[in-house]
Coordinates of C-alpha atoms in Angstrom, one line a residue:
X1 CA 93.6 87.2 99.2
X2 CA 90.9 89.8 99.6
X3 CA 91.4 93.5 100.4
X4 CA 88.6 95.3 102.2
X5 CA 87.6 98.9 101.3
X6 CA 84.9 101.2 102.7
X7 CA 81.4 100.2 101.7
X8 CA 80.0 103.6 100.9
X9 CA 76.2 103.8 100.3
X10 CA 73.8 104.3 103.3
X11 CA 72.8 101.7 105.9
X12 CA 69.1 100.9 106.6
X13 CA 67.4 103.7 108.5
X14 CA 66.3 101.2 111.1
X15 CA 69.8 100.5 112.4
X16 CA 70.8 101.6 115.9
X17 CA 73.5 104.3 115.4
X18 CA 75.2 103.3 118.7
X19 CA 75.6 99.6 117.8
X20 CA 78.5 99.7 115.3
X21 CA 81.3 99.7 117.9
X22 CA 82.9 103.1 117.1
X23 CA 85.1 104.4 119.9
X24 CA 87.2 107.6 120.1
X25 CA 89.5 108.0 123.1
X26 CA 92.7 109.7 124.0
X27 CA 94.8 106.6 123.5
X28 CA 93.0 104.8 120.6
X29 CA 90.2 105.0 118.2
X30 CA 88.0 102.4 116.4
X31 CA 86.4 103.6 113.2
X32 CA 84.3 100.8 111.8
X33 CA 83.7 100.2 108.1
X34 CA 80.0 100.9 108.7
X35 CA 80.8 104.5 109.4
X36 CA 82.5 105.0 106.0
X37 CA 79.4 105.9 103.9
X38 CA 78.8 108.3 101.1
X39 CA 78.1 111.3 103.4
X40 CA 81.4 110.9 105.1
X41 CA 83.6 110.9 102.0
X42 CA 85.6 113.9 100.8
X43 CA 86.8 115.4 97.5
X44 CA 90.4 116.4 96.8
X45 CA 91.8 119.3 94.9
X46 CA 93.5 118.3 91.6
X47 CA 91.9 114.9 91.6
X48 CA 89.3 114.0 88.9
X49 CA 86.4 111.6 89.3
X50 CA 87.7 110.8 92.8
X51 CA 86.4 110.6 96.3
X52 CA 88.0 109.4 99.5
X53 CA 87.5 108.7 103.2
X54 CA 90.1 110.4 105.3
X55 CA 90.3 108.1 108.3
X56 CA 93.3 109.6 110.1
X57 CA 95.0 112.9 110.1
X58 CA 97.4 114.8 112.4
X59 CA 95.4 116.6 115.1
X60 CA 95.5 117.2 118.8
X61 CA 94.4 114.1 120.6
X62 CA 94.6 111.9 117.5
X63 CA 97.1 110.8 114.9
X64 CA 100.4 112.7 115.3
X65 CA 102.7 111.4 112.5
X66 CA 100.5 110.4 109.5
X67 CA 97.4 110.7 107.5
X68 CA 95.5 107.8 106.0
X69 CA 92.9 107.7 103.2
X70 CA 90.8 105.2 101.3
X71 CA 90.6 106.5 97.7
X72 CA 88.0 105.5 95.1
X73 CA 88.5 106.6 91.4
X74 CA 86.1 106.2 88.5
X75 CA 87.3 105.1 85.1
X76 CA 89.4 107.8 83.4
X77 CA 89.8 109.5 86.8
X78 CA 93.0 110.3 88.6
X79 CA 95.5 113.1 89.2
X80 CA 98.4 114.8 87.6
X81 CA 99.2 116.6 91.0
X82 CA 98.3 114.1 93.6
X83 CA 100.6 115.1 96.5
X84 CA 100.4 118.8 97.6
X85 CA 103.3 118.6 100.1
X86 CA 106.8 118.3 98.6
X87 CA 108.2 116.9 101.9
X88 CA 105.6 114.1 102.1
X89 CA 106.2 110.5 101.4
X90 CA 103.5 108.0 100.7
X91 CA 102.4 104.4 100.3
X92 CA 99.7 103.3 98.0
X93 CA 98.2 99.8 98.5
X94 CA 95.6 98.7 95.8
X95 CA 92.5 97.0 97.1
X96 CA 90.6 96.7 93.8
X97 CA 91.0 97.6 90.1
X98 CA 94.0 98.6 88.1
X99 CA 96.2 101.7 88.6
X100 CA 98.6 103.2 86.1
X101 CA 101.2 105.2 88.0
X102 CA 104.1 107.2 86.6
X103 CA 106.7 107.8 89.2
X104 CA 110.2 109.2 88.6
X105 CA 109.5 109.0 84.9
X106 CA 108.7 105.2 84.9
X107 CA 105.2 103.8 84.2
X108 CA 103.8 100.9 86.1
X109 CA 100.4 99.2 86.0
X110 CA 99.4 97.8 89.4
X111 CA 96.5 95.6 90.3
X112 CA 94.9 94.4 93.6
X113 CA 97.6 93.7 96.2
X114 CA 100.0 96.1 94.6
X115 CA 102.2 98.3 96.7
X116 CA 103.8 101.6 95.6
X117 CA 106.3 103.7 97.7
X118 CA 106.4 107.4 96.7
X119 CA 109.4 109.2 98.3
X120 CA 109.4 112.9 99.2
X121 CA 110.3 115.5 96.4
X122 CA 109.4 112.9 93.7
X123 CA 106.9 113.6 90.9
X124 CA 104.2 111.1 90.4
X125 CA 100.8 110.9 88.7
X126 CA 98.2 108.2 88.5
X127 CA 95.0 107.3 86.8
X128 CA 92.4 104.5 86.8
X129 CA 93.6 102.2 84.0
X130 CA 90.5 100.1 83.6
X131 CA 86.7 100.3 83.1
X132 CA 86.1 99.3 86.7
X133 CA 86.4 101.3 89.9
X134 CA 89.9 101.7 91.3
X135 CA 90.1 101.5 95.1
X136 CA 93.3 101.9 97.1
X137 CA 94.7 102.9 100.5
X138 CA 97.0 105.9 100.8
X139 CA 99.2 106.6 103.8
X140 CA 101.0 109.9 103.9
X141 CA 103.7 111.1 106.3
X142 CA 106.0 114.2 106.4
X143 CA 109.4 112.6 105.8
X144 CA 112.1 113.2 108.5
X145 CA 115.4 113.6 106.7
X146 CA 118.7 112.7 108.5
X147 CA 122.0 114.2 107.4
X148 CA 124.2 111.5 105.8
X149 CA 121.3 109.4 104.5
X150 CA 119.8 109.8 101.0
X151 CA 116.1 109.9 100.5
X152 CA 114.6 106.4 99.8
X153 CA 114.0 105.5 96.2
X154 CA 110.6 104.8 94.7
X155 CA 109.6 101.2 94.2
X156 CA 106.7 99.0 93.1
X157 CA 106.0 95.5 94.4
X158 CA 103.0 93.5 95.7
X159 CA 101.7 91.4 98.5
X160 CA 102.1 88.3 96.4
X161 CA 105.7 89.0 95.7
X162 CA 106.8 89.3 99.4
X163 CA 107.1 86.5 101.9
X164 CA 105.5 86.4 105.3
X165 CA 108.2 86.5 108.1
X166 CA 106.7 84.4 110.9
X167 CA 107.4 85.3 114.5
X168 CA 109.9 83.0 116.4
X169 CA 108.3 79.7 117.5
X170 CA 105.1 80.1 115.5
X171 CA 103.6 79.9 112.0
X172 CA 100.4 81.6 113.0
X173 CA 101.6 85.2 113.4
X174 CA 103.8 86.9 110.8
X175 CA 104.6 90.1 108.9
X176 CA 104.9 90.9 105.2
X177 CA 107.6 93.5 105.1
X178 CA 107.9 95.8 102.0
X179 CA 111.0 97.6 103.4
X180 CA 114.0 96.0 105.2
X181 CA 113.9 96.9 108.9
X182 CA 117.6 97.9 108.9
X183 CA 117.2 100.4 106.0
X184 CA 117.6 103.6 107.9
X185 CA 116.6 105.8 105.0
X186 CA 113.0 104.8 105.8
X187 CA 111.3 106.5 108.7
X188 CA 108.0 104.6 108.4
X189 CA 107.0 101.0 107.7
X190 CA 103.7 100.1 106.1
X191 CA 103.4 96.3 106.4
X192 CA 100.8 93.6 106.3
X193 CA 100.3 91.6 109.5
X194 CA 98.8 88.1 109.2
X195 CA 97.3 85.8 111.9
X196 CA 96.1 82.4 110.9
X197 CA 92.9 81.3 112.7
X198 CA 93.7 80.9 116.4
X199 CA 96.9 83.0 116.1
X200 CA 97.5 85.7 118.7
X201 CA 99.9 88.3 120.1
X202 CA 100.7 86.6 123.4
X203 CA 101.5 89.7 125.4
X204 CA 100.2 93.3 125.6
X205 CA 102.6 95.2 123.2
X206 CA 103.4 98.6 124.6
X207 CA 105.9 100.7 122.5
X208 CA 106.8 104.1 121.2
X209 CA 105.5 103.5 117.6
X210 CA 102.2 105.1 116.7
X211 CA 99.9 102.7 114.7
X212 CA 97.2 102.8 112.1
X213 CA 95.6 99.4 111.4
X214 CA 93.2 98.9 108.5
X215 CA 91.6 95.4 108.5
X216 CA 92.0 93.8 105.1
X217 CA 90.5 90.4 105.8
X218 CA 89.1 88.2 108.6
X219 CA 88.0 88.9 112.1
X220 CA 89.6 89.2 115.5
X221 CA 89.4 90.3 119.1
X222 CA 91.8 93.2 119.5
X223 CA 93.0 94.6 122.8
X224 CA 93.2 98.4 122.9
X225 CA 94.4 99.7 126.2
X226 CA 92.0 97.8 128.6
X227 CA 89.2 97.0 126.2
X228 CA 88.8 94.0 123.9
X229 CA 86.9 95.0 120.7
X230 CA 85.6 92.8 117.8
X231 CA 87.0 94.0 114.4
X232 CA 86.5 92.8 110.9
X233 CA 87.0 93.7 107.2
X234 CA 87.2 97.5 106.6
X235 CA 87.5 98.5 110.2
X236 CA 90.3 101.0 111.1
X237 CA 92.1 101.4 114.4
X238 CA 94.4 104.1 115.5
X239 CA 96.8 103.5 118.5
X240 CA 98.6 106.2 120.2
X241 CA 102.3 105.6 121.2
X242 CA 102.5 103.3 124.2
X243 CA 98.8 102.2 124.0
X244 CA 98.8 98.5 125.1
X245 CA 97.6 96.1 122.3
X246 CA 97.1 92.4 121.6
X247 CA 95.2 90.3 119.2
X248 CA 93.4 87.0 119.0
X249 CA 92.3 85.9 115.4
X250 CA 88.8 84.5 115.2
X251 CA 86.8 82.9 112.3
X252 CA 88.1 80.5 109.7
X253 CA 90.1 82.7 107.4
X254 CA 93.4 84.5 108.1
X255 CA 93.0 87.9 109.9
X256 CA 95.2 90.5 108.0
X257 CA 95.6 94.2 108.4
X258 CA 97.6 97.0 106.8
X259 CA 99.9 98.4 109.5
X260 CA 101.5 101.9 109.7
X261 CA 104.2 102.6 112.2
X262 CA 106.9 105.3 112.6
X263 CA 110.4 103.9 112.9
X264 CA 114.2 104.6 112.8
X265 CA 114.2 108.2 114.1
X266 CA 115.1 109.9 117.4
X267 CA 112.0 111.2 119.2
X268 CA 111.5 114.9 119.0
X269 CA 112.3 116.6 122.3
X270 CA 109.6 119.3 121.6
X271 CA 105.9 118.9 121.6

């Protein structure tokens, strides 16, 4: 498996700026990998030798329930105070390199394809544990606590350790789940969705969950509202709740993306 990450750098000055397929609408956005360059990266307080691309954040007319980063750390870089919000939970998914993370007092070394869940109100630190660059995806959400349910526990796993759950009647469209769907302690799922070449979503999904999709591998035509767009490695899509979506995998390798969605909670009755 390969796991895409922003390219950085700077494209040739001869490129047409309008040709990369970026779209920003009230119901969806497409942020291509080609927009994630050196000049669009950010620095973070309490992080050393680190830069990131913040590709989603809560704001009017955009993501409402989550923030999403692509984080790049040089050797010996990292953070002893990575999460500034005590009520935030997070998922870290490693694209390249090796991460040493200490969470709830336990030390783990995680490589490409590794997955870490960081609950709210849990201390964790991390550093680049190799001589190569560490690159990972970080999804943050303000946890919605429910009386009678404990906070989720931290855990570390990997893409390779978890099976693909294929949809009924097909072996070309499936989901790698890192949290059981019936575990109501969790209010978000960050999964990997896989389409083998030729696989597709056979109807326009329209549902209450907000989505962030980061393409890890392969290519596809993706339906966003009424527009089909071509997407490939490193492209990001945001879908507002109820935005119709479908997918047709193209190319000769599996099309895979990291998927965020909010789940298992009553909708708030206030805006």
